[in-house]
CSV table of C-alpha atoms and ligand atoms in Angstrom, one decimal:
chain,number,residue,atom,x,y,z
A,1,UNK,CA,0.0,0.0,0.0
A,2,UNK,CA,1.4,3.5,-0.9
A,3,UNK,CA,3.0,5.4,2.7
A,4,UNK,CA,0.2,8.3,3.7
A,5,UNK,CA,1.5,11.6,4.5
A,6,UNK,CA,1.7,12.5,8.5
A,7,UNK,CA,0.9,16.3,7.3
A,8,UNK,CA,-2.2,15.8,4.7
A,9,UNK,CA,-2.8,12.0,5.8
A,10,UNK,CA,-3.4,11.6,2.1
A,11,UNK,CA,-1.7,8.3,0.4
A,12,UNK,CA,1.7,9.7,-1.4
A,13,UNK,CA,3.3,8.5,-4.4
A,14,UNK,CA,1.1,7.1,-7.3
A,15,UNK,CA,-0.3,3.6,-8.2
A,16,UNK,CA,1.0,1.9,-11.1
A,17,UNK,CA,-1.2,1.2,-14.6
A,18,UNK,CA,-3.5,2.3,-16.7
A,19,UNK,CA,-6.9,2.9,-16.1
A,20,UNK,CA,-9.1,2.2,-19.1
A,21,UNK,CA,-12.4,3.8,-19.7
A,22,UNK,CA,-15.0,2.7,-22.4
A,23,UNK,CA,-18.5,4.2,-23.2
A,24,UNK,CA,-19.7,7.2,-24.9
A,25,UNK,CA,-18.2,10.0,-26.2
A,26,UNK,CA,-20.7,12.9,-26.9
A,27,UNK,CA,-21.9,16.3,-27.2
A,28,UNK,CA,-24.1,17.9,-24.4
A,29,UNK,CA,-25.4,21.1,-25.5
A,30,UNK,CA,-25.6,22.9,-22.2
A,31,UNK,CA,-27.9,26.4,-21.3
A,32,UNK,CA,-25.9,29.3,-22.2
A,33,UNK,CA,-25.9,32.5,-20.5
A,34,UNK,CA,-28.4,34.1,-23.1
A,35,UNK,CA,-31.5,32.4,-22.6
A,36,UNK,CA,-32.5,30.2,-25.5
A,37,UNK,CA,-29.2,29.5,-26.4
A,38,UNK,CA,-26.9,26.6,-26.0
A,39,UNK,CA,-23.1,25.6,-25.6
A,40,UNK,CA,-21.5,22.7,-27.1
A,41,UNK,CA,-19.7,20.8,-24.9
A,42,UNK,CA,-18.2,17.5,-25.6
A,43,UNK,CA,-19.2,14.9,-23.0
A,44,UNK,CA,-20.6,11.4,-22.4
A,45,UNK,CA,-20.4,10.3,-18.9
A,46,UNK,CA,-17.3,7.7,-19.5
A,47,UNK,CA,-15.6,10.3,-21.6
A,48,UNK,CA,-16.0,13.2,-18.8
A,49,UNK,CA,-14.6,10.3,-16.4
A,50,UNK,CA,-11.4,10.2,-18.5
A,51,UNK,CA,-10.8,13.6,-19.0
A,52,UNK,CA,-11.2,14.0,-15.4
A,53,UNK,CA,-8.5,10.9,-14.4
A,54,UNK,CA,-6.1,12.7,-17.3
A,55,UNK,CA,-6.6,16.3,-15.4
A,56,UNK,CA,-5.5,14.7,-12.0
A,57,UNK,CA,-2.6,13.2,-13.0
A,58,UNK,CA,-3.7,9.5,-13.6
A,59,UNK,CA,-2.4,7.5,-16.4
A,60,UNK,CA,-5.6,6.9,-19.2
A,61,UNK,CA,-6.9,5.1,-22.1
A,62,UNK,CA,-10.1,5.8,-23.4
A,63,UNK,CA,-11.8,3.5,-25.5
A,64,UNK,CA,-14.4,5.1,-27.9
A,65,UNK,CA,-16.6,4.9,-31.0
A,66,UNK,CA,-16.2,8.5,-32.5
A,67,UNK,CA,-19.0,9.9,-35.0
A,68,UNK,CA,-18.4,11.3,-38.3
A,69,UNK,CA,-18.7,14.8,-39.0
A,70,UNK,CA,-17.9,18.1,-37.0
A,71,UNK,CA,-19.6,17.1,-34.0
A,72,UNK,CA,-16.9,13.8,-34.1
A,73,UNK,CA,-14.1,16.4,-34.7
A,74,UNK,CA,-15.1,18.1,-31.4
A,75,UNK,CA,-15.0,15.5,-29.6
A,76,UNK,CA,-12.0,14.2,-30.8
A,77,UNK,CA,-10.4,17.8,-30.2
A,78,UNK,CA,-11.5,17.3,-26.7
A,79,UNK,CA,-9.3,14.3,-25.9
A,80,UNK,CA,-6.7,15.6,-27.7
A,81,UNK,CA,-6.7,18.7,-25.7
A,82,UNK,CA,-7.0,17.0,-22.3
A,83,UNK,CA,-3.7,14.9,-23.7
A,84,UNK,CA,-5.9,11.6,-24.3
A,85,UNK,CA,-4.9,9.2,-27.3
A,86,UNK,CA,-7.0,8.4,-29.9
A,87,UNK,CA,-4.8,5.2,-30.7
A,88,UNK,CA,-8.3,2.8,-28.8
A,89,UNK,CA,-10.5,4.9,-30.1
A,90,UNK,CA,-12.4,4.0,-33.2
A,91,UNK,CA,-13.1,6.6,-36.6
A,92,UNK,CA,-17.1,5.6,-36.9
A,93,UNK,CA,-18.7,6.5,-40.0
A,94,UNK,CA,-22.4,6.7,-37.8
A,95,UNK,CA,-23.2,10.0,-36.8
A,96,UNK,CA,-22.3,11.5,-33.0
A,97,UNK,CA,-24.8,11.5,-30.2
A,98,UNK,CA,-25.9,14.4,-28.9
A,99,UNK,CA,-27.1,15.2,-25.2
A,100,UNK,CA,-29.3,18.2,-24.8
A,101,UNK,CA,-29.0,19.3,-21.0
A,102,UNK,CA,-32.4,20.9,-19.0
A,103,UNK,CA,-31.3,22.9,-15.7
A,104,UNK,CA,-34.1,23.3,-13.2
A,105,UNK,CA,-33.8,26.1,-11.5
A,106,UNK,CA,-31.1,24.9,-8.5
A,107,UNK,CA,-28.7,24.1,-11.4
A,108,UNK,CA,-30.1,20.4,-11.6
A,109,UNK,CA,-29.6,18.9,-14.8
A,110,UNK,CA,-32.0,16.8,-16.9
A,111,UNK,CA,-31.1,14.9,-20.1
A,112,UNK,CA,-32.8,14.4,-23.6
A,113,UNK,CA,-31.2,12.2,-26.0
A,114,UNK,CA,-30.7,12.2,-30.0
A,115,UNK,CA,-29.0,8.8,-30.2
A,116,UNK,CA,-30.4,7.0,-33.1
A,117,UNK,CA,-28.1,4.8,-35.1
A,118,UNK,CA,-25.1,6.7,-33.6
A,119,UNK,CA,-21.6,5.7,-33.1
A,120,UNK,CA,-21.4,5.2,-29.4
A,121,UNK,CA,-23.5,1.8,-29.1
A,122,UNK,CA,-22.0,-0.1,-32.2
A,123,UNK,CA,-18.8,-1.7,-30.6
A,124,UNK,CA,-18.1,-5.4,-32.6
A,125,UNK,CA,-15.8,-7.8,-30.0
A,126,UNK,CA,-12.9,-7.0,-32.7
A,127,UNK,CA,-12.8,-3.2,-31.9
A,128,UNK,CA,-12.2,-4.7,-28.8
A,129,UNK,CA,-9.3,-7.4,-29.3
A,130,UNK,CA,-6.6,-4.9,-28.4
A,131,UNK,CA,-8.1,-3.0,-25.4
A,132,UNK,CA,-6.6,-4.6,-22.9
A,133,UNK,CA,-3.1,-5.1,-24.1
A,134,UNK,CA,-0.5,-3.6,-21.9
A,135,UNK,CA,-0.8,-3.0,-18.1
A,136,UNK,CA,-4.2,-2.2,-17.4
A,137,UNK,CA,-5.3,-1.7,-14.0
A,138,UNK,CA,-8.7,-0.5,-14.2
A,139,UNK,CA,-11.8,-0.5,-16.4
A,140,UNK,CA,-14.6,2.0,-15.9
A,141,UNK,CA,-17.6,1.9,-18.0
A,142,UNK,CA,-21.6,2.4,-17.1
A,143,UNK,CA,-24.1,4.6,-18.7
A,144,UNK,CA,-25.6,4.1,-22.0
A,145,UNK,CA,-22.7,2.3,-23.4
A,146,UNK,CA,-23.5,-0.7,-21.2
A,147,UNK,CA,-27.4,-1.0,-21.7
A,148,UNK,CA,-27.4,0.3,-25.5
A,149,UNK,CA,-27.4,-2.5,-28.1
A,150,UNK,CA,-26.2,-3.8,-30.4
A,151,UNK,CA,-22.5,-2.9,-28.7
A,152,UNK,CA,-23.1,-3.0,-24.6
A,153,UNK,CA,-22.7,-7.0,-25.2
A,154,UNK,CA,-19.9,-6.8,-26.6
A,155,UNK,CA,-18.6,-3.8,-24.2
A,156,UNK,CA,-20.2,-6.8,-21.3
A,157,UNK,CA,-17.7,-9.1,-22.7
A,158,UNK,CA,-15.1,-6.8,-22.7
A,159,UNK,CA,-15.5,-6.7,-18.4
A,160,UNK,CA,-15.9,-10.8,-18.3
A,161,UNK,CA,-12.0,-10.6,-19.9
A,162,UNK,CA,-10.7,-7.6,-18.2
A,163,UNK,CA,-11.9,-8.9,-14.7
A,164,UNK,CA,-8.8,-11.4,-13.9
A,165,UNK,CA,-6.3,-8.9,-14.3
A,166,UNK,CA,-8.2,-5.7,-13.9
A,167,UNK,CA,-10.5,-3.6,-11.1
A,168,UNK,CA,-13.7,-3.1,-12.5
A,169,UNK,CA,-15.5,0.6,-11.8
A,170,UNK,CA,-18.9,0.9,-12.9
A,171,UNK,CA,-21.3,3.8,-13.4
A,172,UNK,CA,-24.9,2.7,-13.7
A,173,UNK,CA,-26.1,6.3,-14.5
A,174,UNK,CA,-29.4,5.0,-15.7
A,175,UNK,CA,-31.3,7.2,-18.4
A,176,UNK,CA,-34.9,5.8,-18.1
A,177,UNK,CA,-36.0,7.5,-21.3
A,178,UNK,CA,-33.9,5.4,-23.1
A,179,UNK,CA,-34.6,2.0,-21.6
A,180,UNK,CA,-36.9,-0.6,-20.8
A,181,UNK,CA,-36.8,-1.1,-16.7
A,182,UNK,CA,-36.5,-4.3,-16.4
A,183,UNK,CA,-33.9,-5.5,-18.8
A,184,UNK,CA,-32.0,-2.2,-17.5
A,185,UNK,CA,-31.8,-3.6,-14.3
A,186,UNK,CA,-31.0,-6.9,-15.2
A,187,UNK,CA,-28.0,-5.8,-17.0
A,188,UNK,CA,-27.0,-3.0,-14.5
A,189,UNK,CA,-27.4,-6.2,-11.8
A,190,UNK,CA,-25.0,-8.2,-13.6
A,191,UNK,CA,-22.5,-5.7,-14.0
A,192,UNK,CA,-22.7,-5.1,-10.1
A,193,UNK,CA,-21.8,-8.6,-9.7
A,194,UNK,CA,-18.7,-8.2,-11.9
A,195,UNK,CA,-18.0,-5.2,-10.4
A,196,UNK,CA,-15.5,-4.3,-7.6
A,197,UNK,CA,-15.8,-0.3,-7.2
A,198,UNK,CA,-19.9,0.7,-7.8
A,199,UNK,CA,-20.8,4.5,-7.8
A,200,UNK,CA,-24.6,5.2,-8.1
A,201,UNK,CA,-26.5,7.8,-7.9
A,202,UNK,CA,-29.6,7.9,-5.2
A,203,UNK,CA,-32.0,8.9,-8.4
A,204,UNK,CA,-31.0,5.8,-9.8
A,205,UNK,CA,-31.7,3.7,-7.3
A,206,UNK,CA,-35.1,5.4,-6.6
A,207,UNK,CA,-35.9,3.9,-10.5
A,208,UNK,CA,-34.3,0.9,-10.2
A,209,UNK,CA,-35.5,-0.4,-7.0
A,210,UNK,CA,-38.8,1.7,-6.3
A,211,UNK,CA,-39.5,2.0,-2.4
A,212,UNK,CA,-36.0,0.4,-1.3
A,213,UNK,CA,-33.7,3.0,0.4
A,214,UNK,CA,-30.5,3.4,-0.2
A,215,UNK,CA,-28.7,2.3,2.6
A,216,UNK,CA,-30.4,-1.0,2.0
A,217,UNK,CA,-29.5,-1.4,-1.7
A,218,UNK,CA,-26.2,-0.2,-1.0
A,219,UNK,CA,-25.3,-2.9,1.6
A,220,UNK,CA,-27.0,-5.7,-0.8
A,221,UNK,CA,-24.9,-4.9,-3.2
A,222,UNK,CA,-21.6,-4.7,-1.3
A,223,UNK,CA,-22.4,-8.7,-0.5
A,224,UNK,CA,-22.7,-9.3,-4.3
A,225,UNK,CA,-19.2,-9.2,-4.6
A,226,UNK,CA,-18.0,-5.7,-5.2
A,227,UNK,CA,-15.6,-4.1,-2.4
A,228,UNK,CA,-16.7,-0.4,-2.4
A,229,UNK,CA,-20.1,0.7,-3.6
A,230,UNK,CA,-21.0,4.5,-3.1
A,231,UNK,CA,-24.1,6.2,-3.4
A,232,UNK,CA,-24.2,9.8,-4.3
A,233,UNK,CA,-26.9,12.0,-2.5
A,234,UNK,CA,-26.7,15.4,-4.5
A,235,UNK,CA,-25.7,18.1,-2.0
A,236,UNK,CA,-26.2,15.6,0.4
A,237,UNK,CA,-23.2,13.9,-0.5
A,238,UNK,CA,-22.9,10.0,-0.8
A,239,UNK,CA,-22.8,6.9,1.2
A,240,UNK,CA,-20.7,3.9,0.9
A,241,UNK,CA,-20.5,0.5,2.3
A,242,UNK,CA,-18.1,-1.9,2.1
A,243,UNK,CA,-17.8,-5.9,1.0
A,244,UNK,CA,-16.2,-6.2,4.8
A,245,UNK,CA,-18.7,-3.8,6.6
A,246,UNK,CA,-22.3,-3.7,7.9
A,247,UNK,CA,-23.2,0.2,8.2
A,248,UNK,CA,-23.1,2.5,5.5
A,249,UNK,CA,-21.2,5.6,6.2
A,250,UNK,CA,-22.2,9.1,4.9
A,251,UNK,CA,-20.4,11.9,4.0
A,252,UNK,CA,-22.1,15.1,3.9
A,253,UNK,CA,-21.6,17.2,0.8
A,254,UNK,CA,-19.5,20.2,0.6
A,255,UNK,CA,-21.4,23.9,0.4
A,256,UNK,CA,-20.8,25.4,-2.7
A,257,UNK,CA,-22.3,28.1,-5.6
A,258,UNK,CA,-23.9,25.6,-7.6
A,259,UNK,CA,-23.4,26.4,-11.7
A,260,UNK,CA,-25.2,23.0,-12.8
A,261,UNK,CA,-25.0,19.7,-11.8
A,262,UNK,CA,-23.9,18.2,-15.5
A,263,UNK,CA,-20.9,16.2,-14.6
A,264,UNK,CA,-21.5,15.8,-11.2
A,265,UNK,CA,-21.4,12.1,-10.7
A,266,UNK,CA,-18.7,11.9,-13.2
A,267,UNK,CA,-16.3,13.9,-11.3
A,268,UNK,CA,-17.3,11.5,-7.9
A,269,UNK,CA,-16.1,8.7,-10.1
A,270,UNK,CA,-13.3,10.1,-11.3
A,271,UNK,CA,-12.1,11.3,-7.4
A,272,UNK,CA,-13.0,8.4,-6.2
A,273,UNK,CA,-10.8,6.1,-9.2
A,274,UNK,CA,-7.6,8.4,-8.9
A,275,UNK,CA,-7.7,8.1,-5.2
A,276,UNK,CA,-7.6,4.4,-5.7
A,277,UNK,CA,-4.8,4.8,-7.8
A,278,UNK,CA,-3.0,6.8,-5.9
A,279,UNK,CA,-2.9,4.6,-3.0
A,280,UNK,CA,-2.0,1.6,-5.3
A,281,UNK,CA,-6.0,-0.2,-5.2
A,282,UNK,CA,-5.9,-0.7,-8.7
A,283,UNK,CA,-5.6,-4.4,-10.4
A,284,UNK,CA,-7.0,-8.2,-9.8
A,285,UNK,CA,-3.7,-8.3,-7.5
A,286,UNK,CA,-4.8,-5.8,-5.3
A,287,UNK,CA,-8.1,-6.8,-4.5
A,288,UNK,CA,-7.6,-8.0,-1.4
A,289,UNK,CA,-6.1,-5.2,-0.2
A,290,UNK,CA,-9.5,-3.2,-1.7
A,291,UNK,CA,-11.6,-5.0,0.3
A,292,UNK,CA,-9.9,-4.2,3.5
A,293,UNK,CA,-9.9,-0.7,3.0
A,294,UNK,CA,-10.9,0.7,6.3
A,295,UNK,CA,-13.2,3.3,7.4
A,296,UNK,CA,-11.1,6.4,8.1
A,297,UNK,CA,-9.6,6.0,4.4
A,298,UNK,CA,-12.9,5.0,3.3
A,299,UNK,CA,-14.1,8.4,4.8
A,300,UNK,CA,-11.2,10.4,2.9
A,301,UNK,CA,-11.8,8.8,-0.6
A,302,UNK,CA,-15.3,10.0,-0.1
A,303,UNK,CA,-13.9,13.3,1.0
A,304,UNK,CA,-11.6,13.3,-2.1
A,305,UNK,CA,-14.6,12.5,-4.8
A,306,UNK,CA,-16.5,15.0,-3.0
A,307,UNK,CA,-14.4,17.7,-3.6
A,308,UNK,CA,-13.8,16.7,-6.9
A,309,UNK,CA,-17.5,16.6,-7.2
A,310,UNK,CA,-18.0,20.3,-6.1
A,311,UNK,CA,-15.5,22.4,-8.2
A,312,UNK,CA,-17.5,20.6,-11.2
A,313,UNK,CA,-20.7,21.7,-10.2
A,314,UNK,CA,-19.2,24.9,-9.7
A,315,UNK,CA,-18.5,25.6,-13.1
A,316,UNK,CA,-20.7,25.1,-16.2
A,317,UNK,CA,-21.1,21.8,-18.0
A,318,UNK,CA,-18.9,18.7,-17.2
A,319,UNK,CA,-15.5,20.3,-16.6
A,320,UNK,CA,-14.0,18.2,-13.9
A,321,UNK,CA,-10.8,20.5,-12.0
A,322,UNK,CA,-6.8,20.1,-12.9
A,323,UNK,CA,-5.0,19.0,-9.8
A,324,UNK,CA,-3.3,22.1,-9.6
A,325,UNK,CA,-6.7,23.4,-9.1
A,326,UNK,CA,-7.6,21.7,-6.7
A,327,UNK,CA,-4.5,22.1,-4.7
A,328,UNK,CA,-5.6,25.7,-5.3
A,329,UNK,CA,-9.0,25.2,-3.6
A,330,UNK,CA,-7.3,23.3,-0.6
A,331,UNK,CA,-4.8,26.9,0.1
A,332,UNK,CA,-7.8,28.6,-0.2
A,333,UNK,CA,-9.9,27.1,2.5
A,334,UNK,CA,-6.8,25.9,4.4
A,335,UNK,CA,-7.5,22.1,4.1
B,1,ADP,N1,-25.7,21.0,-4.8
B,1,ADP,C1,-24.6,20.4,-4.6
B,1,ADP,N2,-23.7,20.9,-3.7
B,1,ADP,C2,-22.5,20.3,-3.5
B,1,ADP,N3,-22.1,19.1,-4.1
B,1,ADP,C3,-23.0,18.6,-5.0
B,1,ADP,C4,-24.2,19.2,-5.3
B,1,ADP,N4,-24.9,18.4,-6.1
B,1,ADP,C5,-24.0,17.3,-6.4
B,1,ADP,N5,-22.9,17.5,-5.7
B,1,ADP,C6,-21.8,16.5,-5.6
B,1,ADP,O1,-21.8,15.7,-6.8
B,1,ADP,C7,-22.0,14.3,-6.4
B,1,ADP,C8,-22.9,13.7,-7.4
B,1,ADP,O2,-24.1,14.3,-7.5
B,1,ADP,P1,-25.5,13.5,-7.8
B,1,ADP,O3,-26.5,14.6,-8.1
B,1,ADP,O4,-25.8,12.6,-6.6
B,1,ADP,O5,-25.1,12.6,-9.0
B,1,ADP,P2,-25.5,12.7,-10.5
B,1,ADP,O6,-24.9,13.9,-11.1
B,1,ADP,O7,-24.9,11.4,-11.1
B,1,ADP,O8,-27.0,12.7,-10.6
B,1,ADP,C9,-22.6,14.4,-5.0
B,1,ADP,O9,-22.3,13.2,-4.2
B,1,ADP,C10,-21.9,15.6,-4.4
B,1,ADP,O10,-20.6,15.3,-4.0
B,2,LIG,O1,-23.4,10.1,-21.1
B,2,LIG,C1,-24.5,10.7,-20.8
B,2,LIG,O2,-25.5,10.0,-20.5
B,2,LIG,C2,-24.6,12.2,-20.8
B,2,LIG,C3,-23.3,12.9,-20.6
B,2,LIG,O3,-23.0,13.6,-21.7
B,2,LIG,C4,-23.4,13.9,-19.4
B,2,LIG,O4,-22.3,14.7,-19.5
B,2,LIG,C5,-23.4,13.1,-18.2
B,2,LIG,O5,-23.5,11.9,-18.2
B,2,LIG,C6,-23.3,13.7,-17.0
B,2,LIG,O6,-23.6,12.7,-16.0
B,2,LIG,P1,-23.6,13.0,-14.4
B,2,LIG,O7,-22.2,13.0,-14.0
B,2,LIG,O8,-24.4,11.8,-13.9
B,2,LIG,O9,-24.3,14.3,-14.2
């Protein structure tokens, strides 16, 4: 396990491996300043996940179908720009999806979805063949890319081979528009199972499992297999339970000027995967030493993904923080 600092109590020194990210790559058009008007922002909840990892230091591979056309270019720009290779991506000739983002009036985000015969959800097992090679650690996927066919199959097989070598992160971030709810949950189940690190969000779980509070689901699912699963709570922050434990523990969120929640969950995945990686969590080998992860850490990592999770909903769209920015953020309030 990496050595933890006696003046942060934060892990030092950095895990070794790549963490490998599948699923959509996307535009959200996000509310503008001037009403009516939108901003194009390249997105996709795996993607924003990736970018995020990159801007904190951790060692990436994203694995993509990217549309045709301008909207493709954009998003293609985007990884480029935020130092991600395109060499696992794959050129599509099927248009880009597009996102188009609602805000309530707290800033709460609401999706609608053009996504017909797009690129994202066409993935054959030979785009595949090569996603693994090298030293993967990690592989974090979720979203549509898992439940969209004809591709989340083979993106399911994908996890069955990564899963002796690899820690497997997932996402559900369920989009009930888009699917039918029983097959949803089905597949979301079985990925759980497969799963070691589960983030979820409390709105999910609501439509998954109507009635059933979170705390319950949450501990059910920790004895499926996984060793962390954490459920976010909005500005209530998140809960997690643990393979080894029996109480959930919260962490309250942290008070901030909300901008929109687009990105939100993302960036609690994305703290929550580097701070894994950082203490060296990552990989089939060090699964053991995931599921013993105890509850003042525990407590941290939430900390961490929480913070992570705030300086994105403090700016607009899904624009997860540098880590010089959030060192930045740390002088400022003195933490
Ligand atoms: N209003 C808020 N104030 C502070 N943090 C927030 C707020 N809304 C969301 N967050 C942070 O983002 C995380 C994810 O938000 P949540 O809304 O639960 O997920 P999702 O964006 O996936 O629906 C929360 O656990 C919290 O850390
Ligand atoms: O992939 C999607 O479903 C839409 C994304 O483009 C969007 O940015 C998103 O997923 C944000 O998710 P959140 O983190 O749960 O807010």
């Amino acid at each position: 396990m990496a050595e933890v600092s006696a003046e942060s109590g934060e892990a030092v020194g950095r895990g070794e491996g790549v963490i490998a990210v599948a699923g959509e790559a996307l535009v959200d058009l996000v509310p503008a300043d001037v009403a009516g008007q939108f901003v194009a922002m390249p997105g996709g909840s795996p993607t924003n996940v990736a970018v995020g990892l990159v801007r904190l230091g951790a060692p990436v591979r994203m694995l993509a179908r990217i549309g045709a056309g301008a909207m493709g270019d954009r998003v293609r720009d985007h990884l480029r720009r935020n130092e991600i290779s395109l060499d696992h991506t794959v050129e599509a000739a099927e248009p880009t999806s597009l996102a188009i983002v609602d805000l309530d009036s707290d800033g709460v985000a609401q999706y609608d979805f053009r996504i017909d015969g797009t690129a994202d959800w066409q993935w054959t097992d030979a785009e595949l063949a090569d996603a693994l090679e090298g030293d993967v650690v990690a592989l974090h996927t979720g979203s549509l890319a898992i439940t969209q066919q004809p591709g989340a199959d083979a993106l399911f097989r994908l996890l069955e081979r990564a899963r002796p070598t690899a820690t497997i992160s997932y996402d559900p971030n369920m989009r009930p528009q888009l699917m039918i709810h029983e097959q949803a949950r089905e597949r979301c189940e079985a990925v759980v199972r497969l799963a070691d690190v589960v983030k979820v969000s409390s709105e999910d779980l609501e439509w998954l499992y109507p009635g059933r509070s979170p705390q319950d689901v949450v501990v059910d699912w920790a004895s499926w297999g996984p060793a962390l699963v954490a459920v976010t709570l909005g500005g209530d922050g998140a809960l997690a339970a643990t393979a080894e434990g029996r109480t959930p523990i919260h962490r309250p969120g942290m008070p901030i000027e909300l901008v929109d929640t687009v990105g939100a969950g993302d960036a609690f995945s994305t703290g929550l995967l580097a701070g894994l990686h950082r203490r060296d969590l990552l990989g089939a080998n060090r699964r053991k030493a995931l599921r013993a992860i105890d509850e003042s850490d525990l407590d941290q990592l939430l900390g961490e993904a929480a913070l992570i999770a705030a300086l994105t909903c403090a700016r607009r769209g899904a624009n997860p923080p540098t880590a010089a920015e959030v060192e930045e953020y740390r002088r400022k309030v003195g933490r």
